[in-house]
PDB file of C-alpha atoms in Angstrom:
ATOM      1  CA  MET A   1     -20.747 -27.700  -6.165  1.00  0.00           C
ATOM      2  CA  GLU A   2     -16.949 -27.575  -4.497  1.00  0.00           C
ATOM      3  CA  LEU A   3     -13.597 -28.615  -5.948  1.00  0.00           C
ATOM      4  CA  ARG A   4     -13.106 -32.052  -7.084  1.00  0.00           C
ATOM      5  CA  ALA A   5     -10.755 -34.294  -8.868  1.00  0.00           C
ATOM      6  CA  ALA A   6     -11.452 -35.489 -12.921  1.00  0.00           C
ATOM      7  CA  VAL A   7     -11.696 -39.069 -13.804  1.00  0.00           C
ATOM      8  CA  ARG A   8      -8.357 -39.145 -15.493  1.00  0.00           C
ATOM      9  CA  THR A   9      -5.680 -41.905 -16.611  1.00  0.00           C
ATOM     10  CA  ASN A  10      -2.368 -42.315 -18.268  1.00  0.00           C
ATOM     11  CA  GLY A  11      -2.156 -41.091 -21.421  1.00  0.00           C
ATOM     12  CA  PHE A  12       0.523 -42.308 -22.936  1.00  0.00           C
ATOM     13  CA  VAL A  13      -1.581 -45.546 -22.227  1.00  0.00           C
ATOM     14  CA  VAL A  14      -4.373 -44.445 -24.000  1.00  0.00           C
ATOM     15  CA  LEU A  15      -2.560 -43.119 -26.523  1.00  0.00           C
ATOM     16  CA  PHE A  16      -0.652 -46.498 -27.415  1.00  0.00           C
ATOM     17  CA  ALA A  17      -3.991 -48.188 -27.594  1.00  0.00           C
ATOM     18  CA  TRP A  18      -5.444 -45.327 -29.586  1.00  0.00           C
ATOM     19  CA  LEU A  19      -2.675 -46.274 -32.206  1.00  0.00           C
ATOM     20  CA  VAL A  20      -2.839 -49.835 -32.139  1.00  0.00           C
ATOM     21  CA  VAL A  21      -7.172 -49.513 -32.643  1.00  0.00           C
ATOM     22  CA  THR A  22      -6.844 -47.340 -35.294  1.00  0.00           C
ATOM     23  CA  ALA A  23      -4.196 -49.232 -37.438  1.00  0.00           C
ATOM     24  CA  ALA A  24      -6.226 -51.955 -37.244  1.00  0.00           C
ATOM     25  CA  VAL A  25      -9.577 -50.188 -38.143  1.00  0.00           C
ATOM     26  CA  SER A  26      -7.837 -48.665 -40.941  1.00  0.00           C
ATOM     27  CA  GLY A  27      -6.863 -51.460 -42.340  1.00  0.00           C
ATOM     28  CA  ALA A  28     -10.593 -53.428 -42.097  1.00  0.00           C
ATOM     29  CA  ALA A  29     -11.318 -50.632 -44.090  1.00  0.00           C
ATOM     30  CA  ALA A  30      -8.808 -50.971 -46.805  1.00  0.00           C
ATOM     31  CA  VAL A  31      -9.593 -54.649 -47.082  1.00  0.00           C
ATOM     32  CA  GLY A  32     -12.676 -54.506 -47.190  1.00  0.00           C
ATOM     33  CA  PHE A  33     -12.907 -51.337 -49.385  1.00  0.00           C
ATOM     34  CA  ILE A  34     -10.376 -53.264 -51.983  1.00  0.00           C
ATOM     35  CA  VAL A  35     -12.921 -56.926 -51.888  1.00  0.00           C
ATOM     36  CA  TRP A  36     -15.726 -54.829 -52.324  1.00  0.00           C
ATOM     37  CA  THR A  37     -14.087 -52.940 -55.244  1.00  0.00           C
ATOM     38  CA  ARG A  38     -13.153 -56.592 -56.793  1.00  0.00           C
ATOM     39  CA  ASP A  39     -15.767 -58.456 -56.179  1.00  0.00           C
ATOM     40  CA  SER A  40     -18.896 -56.427 -55.558  1.00  0.00           C
ATOM     41  CA  ASN A  41     -19.410 -57.995 -52.350  1.00  0.00           C
ATOM     42  CA  SER A  42     -21.589 -56.210 -50.060  1.00  0.00           C
ATOM     43  CA  ALA A  43     -20.837 -57.945 -46.959  1.00  0.00           C
ATOM     44  CA  ALA A  44     -17.503 -56.788 -47.840  1.00  0.00           C
ATOM     45  CA  LEU A  45     -18.677 -53.040 -48.230  1.00  0.00           C
ATOM     46  CA  ALA A  46     -20.251 -53.091 -44.620  1.00  0.00           C
ATOM     47  CA  VAL A  47     -17.305 -53.864 -43.268  1.00  0.00           C
ATOM     48  CA  ALA A  48     -15.366 -50.996 -44.417  1.00  0.00           C
ATOM     49  CA  ILE A  49     -18.224 -48.525 -43.957  1.00  0.00           C
ATOM     50  CA  VAL A  50     -18.383 -50.210 -40.016  1.00  0.00           C
ATOM     51  CA  ALA A  51     -14.991 -49.247 -40.049  1.00  0.00           C
ATOM     52  CA  CYS A  52     -14.862 -46.118 -41.165  1.00  0.00           C
ATOM     53  CA  VAL A  53     -17.996 -45.302 -38.638  1.00  0.00           C
ATOM     54  CA  VAL A  54     -15.372 -46.688 -35.882  1.00  0.00           C
ATOM     55  CA  LEU A  55     -12.225 -44.235 -37.181  1.00  0.00           C
ATOM     56  CA  ALA A  56     -14.749 -41.447 -37.120  1.00  0.00           C
ATOM     57  CA  LEU A  57     -15.442 -42.630 -33.253  1.00  0.00           C
ATOM     58  CA  LEU A  58     -11.701 -42.954 -33.278  1.00  0.00           C
ATOM     59  CA  LEU A  59     -11.164 -39.270 -34.241  1.00  0.00           C
ATOM     60  CA  LEU A  60     -13.559 -38.191 -31.757  1.00  0.00           C
ATOM     61  CA  ALA A  61     -12.138 -40.301 -29.035  1.00  0.00           C
ATOM     62  CA  ILE A  62      -8.657 -38.780 -29.369  1.00  0.00           C
ATOM     63  CA  THR A  63      -9.757 -35.295 -27.909  1.00  0.00           C
ATOM     64  CA  CYS A  64      -9.386 -36.471 -24.588  1.00  0.00           C
ATOM     65  CA  LEU A  65      -5.651 -36.494 -24.372  1.00  0.00           C
ATOM     66  CA  THR A  66      -4.328 -33.569 -22.427  1.00  0.00           C
ATOM     67  CA  VAL A  67      -1.402 -32.092 -21.268  1.00  0.00           C
ATOM     68  CA  ILE A  68      -1.513 -30.122 -17.372  1.00  0.00           C
ATOM     69  CA  ASN A  69       1.324 -28.404 -17.136  1.00  0.00           C
ATOM     70  CA  PRO A  70       3.388 -27.446 -13.289  1.00  0.00           C
ATOM     71  CA  ASN A  71       2.013 -25.085 -11.291  1.00  0.00           C
ATOM     72  CA  GLU A  72      -1.195 -25.612 -13.569  1.00  0.00           C
ATOM     73  CA  ALA A  73      -5.159 -26.580 -12.659  1.00  0.00           C
ATOM     74  CA  LYS A  74      -7.597 -27.732 -15.810  1.00  0.00           C
ATOM     75  CA  VAL A  75     -10.962 -27.465 -15.434  1.00  0.00           C
ATOM     76  CA  VAL A  76     -12.641 -29.826 -17.068  1.00  0.00           C
ATOM     77  CA  GLN A  77     -16.316 -29.262 -18.101  1.00  0.00           C
ATOM     78  CA  PHE A  78     -19.008 -31.966 -19.835  1.00  0.00           C
ATOM     79  CA  PHE A  79     -21.092 -29.836 -21.924  1.00  0.00           C
ATOM     80  CA  GLY A  80     -21.508 -27.214 -19.381  1.00  0.00           C
ATOM     81  CA  ARG A  81     -21.284 -29.324 -16.230  1.00  0.00           C
ATOM     82  CA  TYR A  82     -17.990 -29.330 -14.055  1.00  0.00           C
ATOM     83  CA  ILE A  83     -17.024 -33.234 -14.179  1.00  0.00           C
ATOM     84  CA  GLY A  84     -13.731 -31.808 -11.975  1.00  0.00           C
ATOM     85  CA  SER A  85     -10.228 -30.833 -12.033  1.00  0.00           C
ATOM     86  CA  VAL A  86      -7.012 -31.728 -13.204  1.00  0.00           C
ATOM     87  CA  SER A  87      -3.971 -29.861 -11.027  1.00  0.00           C
ATOM     88  CA  ASP A  88      -1.287 -32.966 -11.145  1.00  0.00           C
ATOM     89  CA  PRO A  89       1.525 -32.353 -13.302  1.00  0.00           C
ATOM     90  CA  GLY A  90       1.694 -34.945 -16.502  1.00  0.00           C
ATOM     91  CA  PHE A  91      -0.100 -36.204 -19.909  1.00  0.00           C
ATOM     92  CA  TYR A  92      -3.873 -37.349 -19.066  1.00  0.00           C
ATOM     93  CA  ALA A  93      -6.723 -38.732 -20.561  1.00  0.00           C
ATOM     94  CA  VAL A  94     -10.027 -37.494 -19.993  1.00  0.00           C
ATOM     95  CA  LEU A  95     -13.589 -37.796 -20.932  1.00  0.00           C
ATOM     96  CA  PRO A  96     -13.404 -36.939 -24.807  1.00  0.00           C
ATOM     97  CA  LEU A  97     -15.278 -34.066 -25.970  1.00  0.00           C
ATOM     98  CA  THR A  98     -14.896 -32.103 -22.828  1.00  0.00           C
ATOM     99  CA  ASP A  99     -13.905 -28.730 -22.398  1.00  0.00           C
ATOM    100  CA  ARG A 100     -10.682 -27.458 -20.317  1.00  0.00           C
ATOM    101  CA  ARG A 101      -9.842 -24.533 -18.884  1.00  0.00           C
ATOM    102  CA  SER A 102      -6.845 -23.703 -17.803  1.00  0.00           C
ATOM    103  CA  ILE A 103      -6.573 -22.270 -14.745  1.00  0.00           C
ATOM    104  CA  SER A 104      -2.645 -20.850 -13.500  1.00  0.00           C
ATOM    105  CA  LEU A 105      -1.363 -22.270  -9.498  1.00  0.00           C
ATOM    106  CA  ARG A 106       1.784 -19.636 -10.088  1.00  0.00           C
ATOM    107  CA  VAL A 107       2.069 -17.262  -7.186  1.00  0.00           C
ATOM    108  CA  ARG A 108       1.428 -13.389  -8.624  1.00  0.00           C
ATOM    109  CA  ASN A 109       1.915 -10.152  -7.773  1.00  0.00           C
ATOM    110  CA  PHE A 110       0.769  -7.134  -8.769  1.00  0.00           C
ATOM    111  CA  GLU A 111       0.907  -3.422  -7.549  1.00  0.00           C
ATOM    112  CA  THR A 112      -2.258  -1.189  -7.235  1.00  0.00           C
ATOM    113  CA  GLN A 113      -2.633   1.924  -8.584  1.00  0.00           C
ATOM    114  CA  LYS A 114      -1.675   5.103  -6.457  1.00  0.00           C
ATOM    115  CA  LEU A 115      -4.652   6.136  -4.586  1.00  0.00           C
ATOM    116  CA  LYS A 116      -5.665   9.137  -3.130  1.00  0.00           C
ATOM    117  CA  VAL A 117      -7.848   8.766   0.015  1.00  0.00           C
ATOM    118  CA  ASN A 118      -8.391  11.042   3.281  1.00  0.00           C
ATOM    119  CA  ASP A 119      -6.748   9.299   6.659  1.00  0.00           C
ATOM    120  CA  ALA A 120      -8.557   8.684   9.542  1.00  0.00           C
ATOM    121  CA  ASP A 121      -7.154  12.018  11.019  1.00  0.00           C
ATOM    122  CA  GLY A 122      -9.074  14.086   7.610  1.00  0.00           C
ATOM    123  CA  ASN A 123      -5.818  14.213   5.599  1.00  0.00           C
ATOM    124  CA  PRO A 124      -5.268  13.431   1.856  1.00  0.00           C
ATOM    125  CA  VAL A 125      -2.686  11.120   1.238  1.00  0.00           C
ATOM    126  CA  GLU A 126      -1.416   8.427  -1.676  1.00  0.00           C
ATOM    127  CA  ILE A 127      -1.415   5.093  -1.010  1.00  0.00           C
ATOM    128  CA  ALA A 128      -0.275   2.032  -2.963  1.00  0.00           C
ATOM    129  CA  ALA A 129       0.506  -1.727  -2.274  1.00  0.00           C
ATOM    130  CA  VAL A 130       1.323  -4.471  -3.666  1.00  0.00           C
ATOM    131  CA  VAL A 131      -0.021  -8.274  -3.517  1.00  0.00           C
ATOM    132  CA  VAL A 132       1.171 -11.175  -3.471  1.00  0.00           C
ATOM    133  CA  TYR A 133      -2.060 -14.746  -4.623  1.00  0.00           C
ATOM    134  CA  ARG A 134      -2.298 -17.697  -5.546  1.00  0.00           C
ATOM    135  CA  VAL A 135      -5.240 -19.813  -6.848  1.00  0.00           C
ATOM    136  CA  VAL A 136      -5.917 -22.346  -4.225  1.00  0.00           C
ATOM    137  CA  ASP A 137      -9.499 -23.736  -5.638  1.00  0.00           C
ATOM    138  CA  SER A 138      -9.385 -23.852  -9.554  1.00  0.00           C
ATOM    139  CA  PHE A 139     -12.906 -24.837  -9.090  1.00  0.00           C
ATOM    140  CA  LYS A 140     -14.394 -21.332  -7.407  1.00  0.00           C
ATOM    141  CA  ALA A 141     -11.553 -19.689  -9.595  1.00  0.00           C
ATOM    142  CA  ALA A 142     -13.574 -20.454 -12.830  1.00  0.00           C
ATOM    143  CA  PHE A 143     -17.114 -20.418 -11.547  1.00  0.00           C
ATOM    144  CA  ALA A 144     -17.367 -18.096  -8.304  1.00  0.00           C
ATOM    145  CA  VAL A 145     -16.717 -14.675 -10.147  1.00  0.00           C
ATOM    146  CA  ASP A 146     -16.112 -13.820 -13.903  1.00  0.00           C
ATOM    147  CA  ASP A 147     -12.542 -12.874 -13.758  1.00  0.00           C
ATOM    148  CA  TYR A 148     -10.549 -13.767 -10.549  1.00  0.00           C
ATOM    149  CA  GLU A 149      -6.999 -11.460 -11.607  1.00  0.00           C
ATOM    150  CA  GLU A 150     -10.242  -8.189 -12.510  1.00  0.00           C
ATOM    151  CA  TYR A 151     -11.806  -9.208  -9.175  1.00  0.00           C
ATOM    152  CA  VAL A 152      -8.308  -9.530  -6.603  1.00  0.00           C
ATOM    153  CA  ALA A 153      -7.217  -6.182  -8.107  1.00  0.00           C
ATOM    154  CA  THR A 154     -10.884  -4.536  -7.111  1.00  0.00           C
ATOM    155  CA  GLN A 155     -10.527  -6.103  -3.386  1.00  0.00           C
ATOM    156  CA  SER A 156      -7.041  -5.103  -3.126  1.00  0.00           C
ATOM    157  CA  GLU A 157      -8.056  -1.224  -3.808  1.00  0.00           C
ATOM    158  CA  ALA A 158     -10.927  -0.943  -1.780  1.00  0.00           C
ATOM    159  CA  ALA A 159      -8.753  -2.878   1.123  1.00  0.00           C
ATOM    160  CA  VAL A 160      -6.082  -0.183   0.809  1.00  0.00           C
ATOM    161  CA  ARG A 161      -8.512   2.164   0.796  1.00  0.00           C
ATOM    162  CA  HIS A 162     -10.225   1.067   4.185  1.00  0.00           C
ATOM    163  CA  LEU A 163      -7.152   0.815   5.758  1.00  0.00           C
ATOM    164  CA  ALA A 164      -6.123   4.202   4.989  1.00  0.00           C
ATOM    165  CA  THR A 165      -9.574   5.806   6.042  1.00  0.00           C
ATOM    166  CA  SER A 166      -8.922   3.520   9.660  1.00  0.00           C
ATOM    167  CA  HIS A 167      -5.415   4.829  10.343  1.00  0.00           C
ATOM    168  CA  PRO A 168      -3.743   8.140  10.594  1.00  0.00           C
ATOM    169  CA  TYR A 169      -0.597   9.209   8.687  1.00  0.00           C
ATOM    170  CA  ASP A 170       0.993   9.507  11.688  1.00  0.00           C
ATOM    171  CA  ALA A 171      -0.251   8.423  15.265  1.00  0.00           C
ATOM    172  CA  HIS A 172       0.166  11.180  17.498  1.00  0.00           C
ATOM    173  CA  GLN A 173      -0.869   9.592  20.709  1.00  0.00           C
ATOM    174  CA  GLN A 174       0.715   6.989  22.340  1.00  0.00           C
ATOM    175  CA  GLY A 175      -0.679   3.342  21.265  1.00  0.00           C
ATOM    176  CA  ARG A 176      -2.518   4.135  17.964  1.00  0.00           C
ATOM    177  CA  THR A 177      -1.733   2.561  14.751  1.00  0.00           C
ATOM    178  CA  SER A 178      -0.412   4.912  12.283  1.00  0.00           C
ATOM    179  CA  LEU A 179      -0.151   3.848   8.149  1.00  0.00           C
ATOM    180  CA  ARG A 180       3.672   3.827   8.773  1.00  0.00           C
ATOM    181  CA  ASP A 181       4.180   1.581  11.352  1.00  0.00           C
ATOM    182  CA  GLY A 182       5.062  -1.257   8.521  1.00  0.00           C
ATOM    183  CA  ALA A 183       5.061  -4.615  10.186  1.00  0.00           C
ATOM    184  CA  GLU A 184       1.296  -3.904  12.138  1.00  0.00           C
ATOM    185  CA  ILE A 185      -0.853  -2.223   8.497  1.00  0.00           C
ATOM    186  CA  ALA A 186       0.887  -5.315   6.515  1.00  0.00           C
ATOM    187  CA  GLU A 187      -0.593  -7.731   8.561  1.00  0.00           C
ATOM    188  CA  GLU A 188      -3.935  -5.848   8.886  1.00  0.00           C
ATOM    189  CA  LEU A 189      -4.291  -5.436   5.159  1.00  0.00           C
ATOM    190  CA  THR A 190      -3.258  -9.153   4.537  1.00  0.00           C
ATOM    191  CA  VAL A 191      -5.946 -10.549   6.684  1.00  0.00           C
ATOM    192  CA  GLU A 192      -8.037  -8.094   5.172  1.00  0.00           C
ATOM    193  CA  LEU A 193      -7.232  -9.264   1.487  1.00  0.00           C
ATOM    194  CA  ARG A 194      -7.755 -12.914   2.672  1.00  0.00           C
ATOM    195  CA  GLU A 195     -10.964 -12.504   3.830  1.00  0.00           C
ATOM    196  CA  ARG A 196     -12.350 -10.913   1.024  1.00  0.00           C
ATOM    197  CA  THR A 197     -11.449 -13.081  -1.663  1.00  0.00           C
ATOM    198  CA  GLU A 198     -11.728 -16.663   0.056  1.00  0.00           C
ATOM    199  CA  MET A 199     -14.916 -17.053  -2.052  1.00  0.00           C
ATOM    200  CA  ALA A 200     -12.805 -16.397  -5.405  1.00  0.00           C
ATOM    201  CA  GLY A 201     -10.781 -19.511  -4.321  1.00  0.00           C
ATOM    202  CA  ILE A 202      -7.797 -17.216  -3.998  1.00  0.00           C
ATOM    203  CA  GLU A 203      -4.870 -17.244  -0.789  1.00  0.00           C
ATOM    204  CA  VAL A 204      -2.990 -14.233  -0.464  1.00  0.00           C
ATOM    205  CA  LEU A 205      -0.088 -14.468   0.762  1.00  0.00           C
ATOM    206  CA  GLU A 206       1.550 -11.207   1.552  1.00  0.00           C
ATOM    207  CA  ALA A 207      -0.053  -7.684   1.181  1.00  0.00           C
ATOM    208  CA  ARG A 208       2.705  -4.623   2.171  1.00  0.00           C
ATOM    209  CA  ILE A 209       2.440  -1.194   1.378  1.00  0.00           C
ATOM    210  CA  THR A 210       5.090   0.350  -1.050  1.00  0.00           C
ATOM    211  CA  HIS A 211       3.822   4.384  -1.972  1.00  0.00           C
ATOM    212  CA  LEU A 212       2.859   6.780   1.328  1.00  0.00           C
ATOM    213  CA  ALA A 213       3.085  10.608   1.148  1.00  0.00           C
ATOM    214  CA  TYR A 214       0.951  13.093   1.915  1.00  0.00           C
ATOM    215  CA  ALA A 215      -0.976  14.805  -1.004  1.00  0.00           C
ATOM    216  CA  PRO A 216       1.014  17.589  -2.897  1.00  0.00           C
ATOM    217  CA  GLU A 217      -1.397  20.037  -1.427  1.00  0.00           C
ATOM    218  CA  ILE A 218      -0.555  19.754   2.076  1.00  0.00           C
ATOM    219  CA  ALA A 219       2.641  17.948   1.911  1.00  0.00           C
ATOM    220  CA  GLN A 220       4.500  21.070   2.726  1.00  0.00           C
ATOM    221  CA  ALA A 221       2.703  21.682   5.565  1.00  0.00           C
ATOM    222  CA  MET A 222       2.796  18.683   7.022  1.00  0.00           C
ATOM    223  CA  LEU A 223       6.658  18.335   5.912  1.00  0.00           C
ATOM    224  CA  VAL A 224       6.913  21.924   8.388  1.00  0.00           C
ATOM    225  CA  ARG A 225       4.736  20.268  11.423  1.00  0.00           C
ATOM    226  CA  GLN A 226       6.783  17.153  10.939  1.00  0.00           C
ATOM    227  CA  GLN A 227       9.811  18.799  11.527  1.00  0.00           C
ATOM    228  CA  ALA A 228       8.624  21.331  14.269  1.00  0.00           C
ATOM    229  CA  ALA A 229       7.726  17.728  16.072  1.00  0.00           C
ATOM    230  CA  GLN A 230      11.108  16.696  16.030  1.00  0.00           C
ATOM    231  CA  VAL A 231      12.477  19.204  16.982  1.00  0.00           C
ATOM    232  CA  VAL A 232      10.219  19.721  20.049  1.00  0.00           C
ATOM    233  CA  ALA A 233      11.004  16.046  20.762  1.00  0.00           C
ATOM    234  CA  ALA A 234      14.861  16.515  20.455  1.00  0.00           C
ATOM    235  CA  ARG A 235      14.905  19.793  22.842  1.00  0.00           C
ATOM    236  CA  THR A 236      12.604  17.716  25.744  1.00  0.00           C
ATOM    237  CA  HIS A 237      15.382  15.059  25.182  1.00  0.00           C
ATOM    238  CA  ILE A 238      17.563  17.538  25.505  1.00  0.00           C
ATOM    239  CA  VAL A 239      16.280  19.070  28.694  1.00  0.00           C
ATOM    240  CA  GLU A 240      15.584  15.662  30.311  1.00  0.00           C
ATOM    241  CA  GLY A 241      19.477  14.576  30.184  1.00  0.00           C
ATOM    242  CA  ALA A 242      20.458  18.541  30.943  1.00  0.00           C
ATOM    243  CA  VAL A 243      18.536  18.668  34.422  1.00  0.00           C
ATOM    244  CA  GLY A 244      19.876  15.112  35.232  1.00  0.00           C
ATOM    245  CA  MET A 245      23.366  16.514  34.558  1.00  0.00           C
ATOM    246  CA  VAL A 246      22.509  19.015  37.013  1.00  0.00           C
ATOM    247  CA  GLY A 247      21.064  17.786  39.706  1.00  0.00           C
ATOM    248  CA  LEU A 248      24.145  14.774  39.219  1.00  0.00           C
ATOM    249  CA  ALA A 249      26.902  17.558  39.533  1.00  0.00           C
ATOM    250  CA  LEU A 250      25.265  19.566  42.515  1.00  0.00           C
ATOM    251  CA  GLU A 251      25.258  16.007  43.729  1.00  0.00           C
ATOM    252  CA  ARG A 252      28.951  15.698  43.784  1.00  0.00           C
ATOM    253  CA  LEU A 253      29.999  18.437  44.959  1.00  0.00           C
ATOM    254  CA  SER A 254      27.883  18.385  47.782  1.00  0.00           C
ATOM    255  CA  GLU A 255      29.029  15.191  48.719  1.00  0.00           C
ATOM    256  CA  GLN A 256      32.718  15.830  47.820  1.00  0.00           C
ATOM    257  CA  GLY A 257      32.852  18.995  49.449  1.00  0.00           C
ATOM    258  CA  VAL A 258      34.550  20.648  46.613  1.00  0.00           C
ATOM    259  CA  VAL A 259      32.892  24.395  47.438  1.00  0.00           C
ATOM    260  CA  GLU A 260      30.077  25.292  49.756  1.00  0.00           C
ATOM    261  CA  LEU A 261      27.642  27.447  47.653  1.00  0.00           C
ATOM    262  CA  ASP A 262      24.149  29.116  48.957  1.00  0.00           C
ATOM    263  CA  GLU A 263      20.959  28.909  47.786  1.00  0.00           C
ATOM    264  CA  GLU A 264      21.589  32.036  44.990  1.00  0.00           C
ATOM    265  CA  ARG A 265      24.608  30.568  43.528  1.00  0.00           C
ATOM    266  CA  LYS A 266      23.037  27.580  43.298  1.00  0.00           C
ATOM    267  CA  ALA A 267      20.339  29.049  40.860  1.00  0.00           C
ATOM    268  CA  THR A 268      23.301  30.843  38.856  1.00  0.00           C
ATOM    269  CA  MET A 269      24.992  27.681  38.059  1.00  0.00           C
ATOM    270  CA  VAL A 270      21.712  25.634  37.451  1.00  0.00           C
ATOM    271  CA  SER A 271      21.380  28.364  35.549  1.00  0.00           C
ATOM    272  CA  ASN A 272      24.834  28.586  33.373  1.00  0.00           C
ATOM    273  CA  LEU A 273      24.520  24.862  33.503  1.00  0.00           C
ATOM    274  CA  LEU A 274      21.213  24.813  31.511  1.00  0.00           C
ATOM    275  CA  VAL A 275      22.306  27.746  29.277  1.00  0.00           C
ATOM    276  CA  VAL A 276      25.789  25.410  27.866  1.00  0.00           C
ATOM    277  CA  LEU A 277      24.148  22.285  28.099  1.00  0.00           C
ATOM    278  CA  CYS A 278      20.670  23.267  26.291  1.00  0.00           C
ATOM    279  CA  GLY A 279      21.931  25.684  24.120  1.00  0.00           C
ATOM    280  CA  ASP A 280      22.010  25.272  20.291  1.00  0.00           C
ATOM    281  CA  ARG A 281      25.187  27.277  19.791  1.00  0.00           C
ATOM    282  CA  PRO A 282      28.795  27.634  21.364  1.00  0.00           C
ATOM    283  CA  THR A 283      28.684  29.260  24.753  1.00  0.00           C
ATOM    284  CA  GLN A 284      31.464  32.164  25.040  1.00  0.00           C
ATOM    285  CA  PRO A 285      33.174  31.524  28.769  1.00  0.00           C
ATOM    286  CA  VAL A 286      33.582  34.474  30.580  1.00  0.00           C
ATOM    287  CA  VAL A 287      36.646  34.545  33.069  1.00  0.00           C
ATOM    288  CA  ASN A 288      36.499  36.201  36.161  1.00  0.00           C
ATOM    289  CA  THR A 289      39.803  37.545  37.248  1.00  0.00           C
ATOM    290  CA  GLY A 290      38.671  39.794  40.129  1.00  0.00           C
ATOM    291  CA  SER A 291      38.615  43.351  40.625  1.00  0.00           C
ATOM    292  CA  LEU A 292      42.188  45.194  39.819  1.00  0.00           C
ATOM    293  CA  TYR A 293      41.598  47.710  42.556  1.00  0.00           C
ATOM    294  CA  SER A 294      41.932  46.928  46.056  1.00  0.00           C
TER     295      SER A 294
END
């Protein structure tokens, strides 16, 4: 079985017709009882009884009316059999004596709990995500799973755990995706959740990581490691720039003939320039004024 539209008609038209018929039948029943009471006419009694039976059937028929709110669907069942769904907002009349279960089609979101998982490098991390979804198939949401909201929550936690174990917190190799690569990780999580929840009639619109941190027991050690990595990266960048500046300085001095330097003086100059450019403290210049004694 699959999603299909239930047979329905305008509820206002049916309600108006029901009121007219009910009024007519009620009048016939009242007249019949009056005639039977006054004249003991058996035919009038029979008419009154038939009118009462029709009134009872009309009371059952009025159960066909239902209201569909915007962004809502109603799954219609007739004694356990699925006969269709109604998702267009309005006032409708469907088959009487049916059970109508409401399914919200609004966009929903929820945040998973903070999960403690080992990443791809074996480091324990805390991770949580927010999932935005909506129901697109009311039949599957009602009958494919017991509780589609609980199903989405469970599958979301499973997908977040799988994502955390598939990628490292920090990628120390080029071309490797880490959990901190927001756009790529969000896309991967969204695609996986769409595959997991499709059978429940759910469309996942977006899934993003909202919390990501090392577990408390290794957080301090990993912070030191990150700081050291940043220091090394900064120093590498500084050295590369300094080497380029020193080479440029020697090249310009040679081209413009400002001073002639032998290899020993070039080495001294290179050493001094690298100390000035790469040092993490201000340098103290030393001025050579020559000897006071000839």
